[in-house]
Structures are given as structure tokens and as C-alpha cells.
Amino acid sequence: MAVADKEVSLILSGTGDVLEPEDGIIGIGSGGGYALAAARALIDYEEDAETIARKAMQIASEVCVFTNGNVTIETIEAAA
């Protein structure tokens, strides 16, 4: 399970471990590794997190037969 807010991104494992990635980028599920690799590559070229997520998931869906391109993204708005 992926859990995130404006400050931190975490992965909760099936055994109860809480993992915090070094770079704040996470990927889970069957295509998670592909999406993670794509997001890490895109981070230097895109500033918008939503754009990175959409492009990374598109790439993962093209590589992994168990990942589809149907994506719903929840965004956290910056506090005023």
C-alpha cells in the first residue's frame, strides 16, 4: 500500500513494515518497478508530480502485461 502526504511518501508492506524511499518516489504492484524506473528518469525533465505519475504509468502499461493504462490520480493541494 502506498501512503503519501505533502511531506513524505511511504510504502506499507504486507508484513507491516513501513518503508520510506530515499528519493520519495514509490511504485507498487505488478508494474510498480517499471513505473518507478520511468518516474525516476522523468524527474529531471518534468516538474509537475501529476505529469510524472501519468507518464510513468503510461510507460509501465506499455511494458507490463499486468498493468493497464486506466489511471486515477489523487492530488494534494498546497496549503494557502
Coordinates of C-alpha atoms in Angstrom, one line a residue:
M1 CA 0.0 0.0 0.0
A2 CA 1.3 3.5 -0.9
V3 CA 0.7 6.3 1.6
A4 CA 1.7 9.9 1.0
D5 CA 1.2 13.5 2.0
K6 CA 3.0 16.8 1.2
E7 CA 5.9 15.8 3.4
V8 CA 6.6 12.1 2.9
S9 CA 5.8 9.1 0.7
L10 CA 5.7 5.6 2.4
I11 CA 5.1 2.0 1.4
L12 CA 3.3 -0.2 3.9
S13 CA 4.3 -3.9 3.2
G14 CA 2.0 -6.9 3.7
T15 CA 4.0 -7.8 6.8
G16 CA 3.6 -4.4 8.4
D17 CA 6.9 -2.9 7.5
V18 CA 6.9 0.8 6.8
L19 CA 9.4 1.8 4.1
E20 CA 10.5 5.3 3.1
P21 CA 12.3 5.5 -0.3
E22 CA 15.4 7.6 -0.4
D23 CA 14.2 9.8 -3.2
G24 CA 10.5 10.0 -2.2
I25 CA 9.4 8.2 -5.4
I26 CA 7.4 5.0 -4.9
G27 CA 6.0 2.3 -7.1
I28 CA 3.8 -0.7 -6.1
G29 CA 2.0 -3.6 -7.8
S30 CA 2.9 -5.7 -10.8
G31 CA 4.1 -2.8 -12.9
G32 CA 5.5 -0.8 -9.9
G33 CA 9.1 -1.4 -10.8
Y34 CA 8.5 -0.2 -14.4
A35 CA 6.6 2.9 -13.2
L36 CA 9.3 3.6 -10.6
A37 CA 12.1 3.4 -13.1
A38 CA 10.2 5.7 -15.5
A39 CA 9.3 8.2 -12.8
R40 CA 13.0 8.4 -11.7
A41 CA 14.0 9.0 -15.3
L42 CA 11.3 11.7 -15.8
I43 CA 12.0 13.6 -12.5
D44 CA 14.8 15.6 -14.1
Y45 CA 12.7 16.7 -17.1
E46 CA 9.2 17.3 -15.5
E47 CA 8.4 19.5 -12.5
D48 CA 4.7 18.5 -12.1
A49 CA 4.2 15.4 -10.0
E50 CA 0.9 14.5 -11.7
T51 CA 2.5 14.7 -15.1
I52 CA 5.4 12.4 -14.0
A53 CA 2.9 9.9 -12.5
R54 CA 0.7 9.9 -15.6
K55 CA 3.7 9.4 -18.0
A56 CA 5.3 6.8 -15.7
M57 CA 2.1 4.8 -15.6
Q58 CA 1.7 5.0 -19.3
I59 CA 5.2 3.6 -19.8
A60 CA 4.6 0.8 -17.3
S61 CA 1.3 -0.1 -19.0
E62 CA 3.2 -0.4 -22.3
V63 CA 5.9 -2.7 -20.8
C64 CA 4.0 -4.8 -18.3
V65 CA 1.1 -7.0 -19.5
F66 CA -0.4 -7.0 -16.0
T67 CA -0.6 -3.2 -15.9
N68 CA -3.3 -1.3 -17.8
G69 CA -3.4 2.4 -18.7
N70 CA -6.6 3.2 -16.7
V71 CA -5.3 5.6 -14.1
T72 CA -7.0 7.6 -11.3
I73 CA -4.7 10.2 -9.7
E74 CA -5.5 11.9 -6.3
T75 CA -3.6 15.2 -5.8
I76 CA -2.9 17.0 -2.6
E77 CA -3.3 20.8 -3.0
A78 CA -0.7 23.1 -1.4
A79 CA -1.8 24.9 1.7
A80 CA -2.5 28.6 1.3

